[in-house]
Amino acid sequence: MSQLLCPRGLVSRSGVRARPVAAAAALLVLAAGAPAASAAPSAATSPDRGREPRAPREFVDLRSVDRTVLHDIRYATRHNFVGDRIDGYRKPLCLLTEPAARALKKAQRAFRARGYSLKVYDCYRPQRAVDHFVRWAEDPGDQRMKREFYPEVDKSRLFEDGYIAERSGHSRGSTVDLTLVRLPAGKTGPYRPGEPLVPCTAPREERFPDNSVDMGTGYDCFDTLSHTLDERVQGEQRRNRLLLKKGLERAGFVNYPQEWWHYTFRPEPFPDSYFDFPVDRRSLSGRGRSEE
């Protein structure tokens, strides 16, 4: 199993999900510059039986900072590449370090002035969720969601190709997966398990009905078309990616080039810590909680 870092596994920043040939040089650069993963404070350790770890006081619920950002927390549902609710996602919340949450508020203000809203798909991700991804990737028989999320990738290559690994930058609390929605926001279609799936690379009118602007692929699409500046993505789709990228960069975020949706706030308060507290308001101190 690869010991390099990637968005769903070991991370130098957030992850590496490029194809083997195209990504080899980038992987070596990331690995060479990556700080060694360190043991985090008590919140980073696996929970003792009957006692869950708590978040450091620097973590907040995004809704306590900005209630206008839309939420579509996919790992708290069955609509994701695994096909099950992911371990650790007890509530559909966006938990982040406070500096990252305040930077998102800044970006959201600018986007709303232009008629858009941010929508978050994933924020802080507990280590137990990453472990869930690893177990799933090691099960070749479970390919329920292949047609939508990895239609052109053999599941046996997910580790080798860098799509899955053992730690994630999301577990440090300052990384977010997100998109833009044109206001007034339409509705995202309901996901019904068992219905026919459509590839994430299909035209927007054919794939899952997300209320996101057209970014050229669906969220969490394991394909090189998801690379932010892929030359095959042109026209409105490219303009939408660049609109998101430039707006978030002005607020202090850095894009992961292999995923148009993936951004990390810099500097990170916890650059070497990987936490495991559950996604739940009870994980937070009182100051960081939003109202129900």
XYZ file of C-alpha atoms in Angstrom:
292
model
C 0.000 0.000 0.000
C 1.364 3.387 -0.939
C 2.760 5.502 1.835
C 2.445 8.731 -0.133
C -0.131 11.273 0.895
C -3.400 11.899 -0.933
C -6.814 13.538 -0.398
C -8.230 10.280 0.954
C -4.957 8.943 2.334
C -1.466 9.906 3.425
C -0.950 13.553 2.687
C 1.828 16.040 2.113
C -0.791 18.700 1.698
C -4.048 17.114 0.729
C -3.396 14.303 -1.614
C -2.301 12.953 -4.929
C -4.844 11.552 -7.321
C -3.212 11.875 -10.699
C -2.628 8.910 -13.023
C 0.669 7.048 -12.521
C 2.696 8.498 -15.406
C 1.386 12.033 -15.210
C 1.570 12.093 -11.435
C 4.917 10.407 -10.762
C 7.002 13.564 -10.725
C 4.416 15.465 -8.707
C 4.232 12.653 -6.182
C 7.983 12.688 -5.682
C 7.992 16.456 -5.188
C 5.116 16.308 -2.722
C 6.663 13.442 -0.808
C 10.047 15.116 -0.629
C 8.564 18.320 0.779
C 6.040 16.713 3.088
C 6.515 16.948 6.829
C 6.391 13.623 8.586
C 3.023 12.889 10.098
C 3.192 13.467 13.814
C 1.118 12.299 16.685
C -1.472 14.989 17.264
C -2.994 16.139 20.537
C -5.422 13.775 22.232
C -8.153 14.602 19.702
C -6.028 13.034 16.970
C -5.867 9.616 18.546
C -8.336 6.811 17.986
C -11.107 6.918 20.576
C -11.055 4.632 23.575
C -14.050 2.345 23.783
C -16.939 4.391 25.187
C -15.094 7.691 25.069
C -14.829 9.816 21.946
C -12.042 12.323 21.304
C -12.971 16.007 21.238
C -11.935 18.682 18.789
C -9.360 21.284 19.766
C -10.987 24.599 20.662
C -9.782 26.044 17.340
C -12.470 24.028 15.482
C -15.910 25.450 14.696
C -19.080 24.524 12.852
C -19.064 26.602 9.647
C -22.687 27.605 10.303
C -21.573 29.371 13.490
C -19.420 31.632 11.290
C -21.526 31.919 8.108
C -25.031 30.488 7.808
C -25.354 31.351 4.101
C -22.926 28.719 2.763
C -24.875 25.781 1.319
C -24.186 22.253 2.596
C -24.295 18.924 0.729
C -22.197 16.681 2.981
C -21.984 13.581 0.814
C -20.144 11.302 3.256
C -23.030 11.665 5.730
C -25.212 10.033 3.050
C -25.010 6.973 0.808
C -24.362 9.063 -2.298
C -20.587 8.743 -2.493
C -18.027 6.445 -4.127
C -18.381 3.862 -1.327
C -22.176 3.739 -1.428
C -22.609 3.833 2.359
C -22.642 6.492 5.043
C -18.991 6.903 6.012
C -17.667 6.132 9.492
C -17.439 9.198 11.720
C -20.040 11.312 9.898
C -22.724 11.436 12.571
C -24.189 14.722 11.354
C -24.127 16.501 7.950
C -21.899 19.295 9.254
C -18.920 21.256 7.988
C -16.392 21.421 10.819
C -13.264 23.484 10.153
C -10.517 25.314 11.960
C -11.753 28.820 12.718
C -9.244 30.555 10.393
C -10.427 28.392 7.480
C -14.082 29.029 8.321
C -13.539 32.792 8.482
C -11.682 32.710 5.168
C -14.653 30.893 3.618
C -16.929 33.603 4.989
C -14.786 36.199 3.236
C -14.961 34.305 -0.049
C -18.706 33.739 0.328
C -19.332 37.462 0.744
C -17.548 38.163 -2.533
C -19.315 35.354 -4.406
C -22.760 36.402 -3.166
C -22.120 39.909 -4.452
C -21.752 38.318 -7.899
C -24.864 36.166 -7.631
C -23.308 32.892 -6.435
C -23.052 30.875 -3.248
C -20.443 28.415 -2.110
C -21.637 24.870 -1.423
C -19.509 22.520 0.681
C -19.364 18.763 0.054
C -16.804 17.848 2.726
C -14.754 19.666 5.345
C -12.969 18.110 8.324
C -12.758 14.329 7.805
C -11.991 12.036 10.773
C -9.248 9.437 10.446
C -11.826 6.677 10.925
C -13.471 7.845 7.675
C -10.157 7.531 5.843
C -9.793 4.046 7.320
C -13.256 3.246 5.935
C -12.097 4.314 2.461
C -9.044 2.057 2.759
C -11.126 -0.976 3.789
C -13.496 -0.348 0.888
C -10.625 -0.016 -1.599
C -9.218 -3.354 -0.426
C -12.522 -5.106 -1.216
C -12.497 -5.822 -4.969
C -15.998 -7.255 -4.861
C -17.711 -4.016 -3.821
C -18.088 -1.963 -6.983
C -21.642 -0.685 -6.464
C -20.740 2.913 -7.277
C -18.164 2.334 -10.014
C -20.343 3.503 -12.896
C -20.787 6.966 -11.385
C -17.561 7.712 -9.531
C -14.742 5.727 -11.187
C -16.102 4.512 -14.541
C -12.691 4.410 -16.271
C -10.509 3.307 -13.330
C -9.959 -0.310 -12.299
C -10.592 -0.540 -8.565
C -7.474 -2.676 -8.136
C -5.396 0.399 -9.080
C -6.887 2.911 -6.634
C -3.864 2.777 -4.301
C -1.285 2.628 -7.084
C -2.893 5.499 -8.979
C -3.060 7.623 -5.835
C -6.825 7.849 -5.453
C -6.877 6.173 -2.022
C -4.267 6.216 0.756
C -3.987 6.074 4.521
C -4.214 9.698 5.633
C -5.946 12.803 4.359
C -5.293 16.517 4.613
C -8.988 16.877 5.444
C -8.201 15.326 8.831
C -6.116 18.391 9.699
C -9.227 20.575 9.605
C -8.387 23.306 7.079
C -9.266 21.550 3.806
C -12.657 21.759 2.140
C -14.330 20.263 -0.938
C -16.744 22.737 -2.490
C -18.374 24.226 -5.568
C -20.411 27.236 -6.694
C -24.190 27.469 -7.012
C -25.931 30.187 -8.992
C -28.462 32.141 -6.890
C -31.301 31.695 -6.309
C -30.225 28.128 -5.627
C -32.147 25.324 -7.278
C -32.606 21.969 -5.636
C -30.195 19.069 -5.859
C -32.025 15.951 -6.958
C -32.575 13.163 -4.416
C -30.274 10.163 -4.472
C -32.165 6.881 -4.374
C -29.970 3.815 -3.786
C -30.457 1.231 -6.481
C -31.373 3.644 -9.249
C -29.244 3.498 -12.416
C -25.997 5.454 -12.098
C -24.575 7.831 -14.702
C -20.810 8.445 -15.116
C -19.485 11.562 -13.393
C -17.832 12.480 -16.702
C -21.137 12.582 -18.617
C -22.636 15.899 -19.788
C -24.279 17.874 -16.993
C -27.809 17.208 -18.234
C -27.196 13.449 -17.966
C -25.278 13.011 -14.703
C -26.625 13.251 -11.132
C -28.719 16.448 -10.795
C -26.492 18.607 -8.598
C -27.435 22.308 -8.310
C -23.752 23.232 -8.793
C -22.724 25.261 -11.798
C -21.256 23.041 -14.520
C -17.678 22.185 -13.564
C -17.193 19.566 -16.280
C -17.470 16.550 -13.956
C -19.446 15.619 -10.903
C -17.963 15.896 -7.413
C -15.503 13.169 -6.359
C -15.003 12.002 -9.927
C -11.973 9.672 -10.123
C -10.837 10.818 -13.545
C -8.193 13.114 -15.021
C -11.027 15.345 -16.283
C -11.288 16.443 -12.648
C -7.852 18.076 -12.841
C -8.576 21.758 -12.345
C -6.846 22.972 -15.505
C -7.336 19.914 -17.721
C -7.090 21.204 -21.298
C -10.147 19.221 -22.391
C -12.320 21.328 -20.111
C -13.095 24.568 -21.929
C -15.787 27.206 -22.312
C -18.271 27.740 -19.492
C -16.945 24.777 -17.507
C -13.414 26.195 -17.448
C -14.691 29.676 -16.599
C -16.607 28.242 -13.659
C -13.530 26.419 -12.355
C -11.431 29.560 -12.644
C -14.114 31.680 -10.965
C -14.058 29.354 -7.963
C -10.263 29.125 -7.958
C -9.571 32.847 -8.143
C -12.186 33.715 -5.542
C -10.867 31.191 -3.048
C -7.239 32.107 -3.687
C -8.045 35.717 -2.804
C -9.344 34.443 0.538
C -6.159 32.463 1.262
C -6.950 29.003 -0.103
C -4.718 26.851 -2.318
C -6.174 24.441 -4.873
C -5.076 20.822 -5.204
C -4.520 20.661 -8.999
C -5.907 17.137 -9.451
C -9.341 18.087 -8.070
C -11.255 21.211 -9.067
C -13.256 21.063 -5.800
C -10.373 20.651 -3.313
C -8.902 23.646 -1.422
C -6.729 24.082 1.668
C -6.457 27.252 3.738
C -2.890 28.384 4.415
C -1.254 28.611 6.849
C -2.839 25.590 8.496
C -3.160 25.731 12.294
C -2.452 21.960 12.500
C -0.145 21.117 9.576
C 1.111 17.838 11.088
C -1.932 16.573 13.015
C -4.562 14.105 11.823
C -7.645 14.130 14.045
C -10.279 11.466 14.659
C -13.121 13.132 16.570
C -16.523 12.453 14.934
C -18.369 14.969 12.775
C -20.860 16.004 15.425
C -21.643 19.227 17.311
C -20.805 17.420 20.535
C -17.194 17.178 19.369
C -16.880 20.964 19.621
C -16.471 23.330 22.531
C -19.492 25.573 23.151
C -18.031 28.546 21.316
C -17.684 26.617 18.073
C -21.181 25.159 17.877
C -24.009 26.437 15.723
C -27.626 26.246 16.753
C -29.599 23.180 15.723
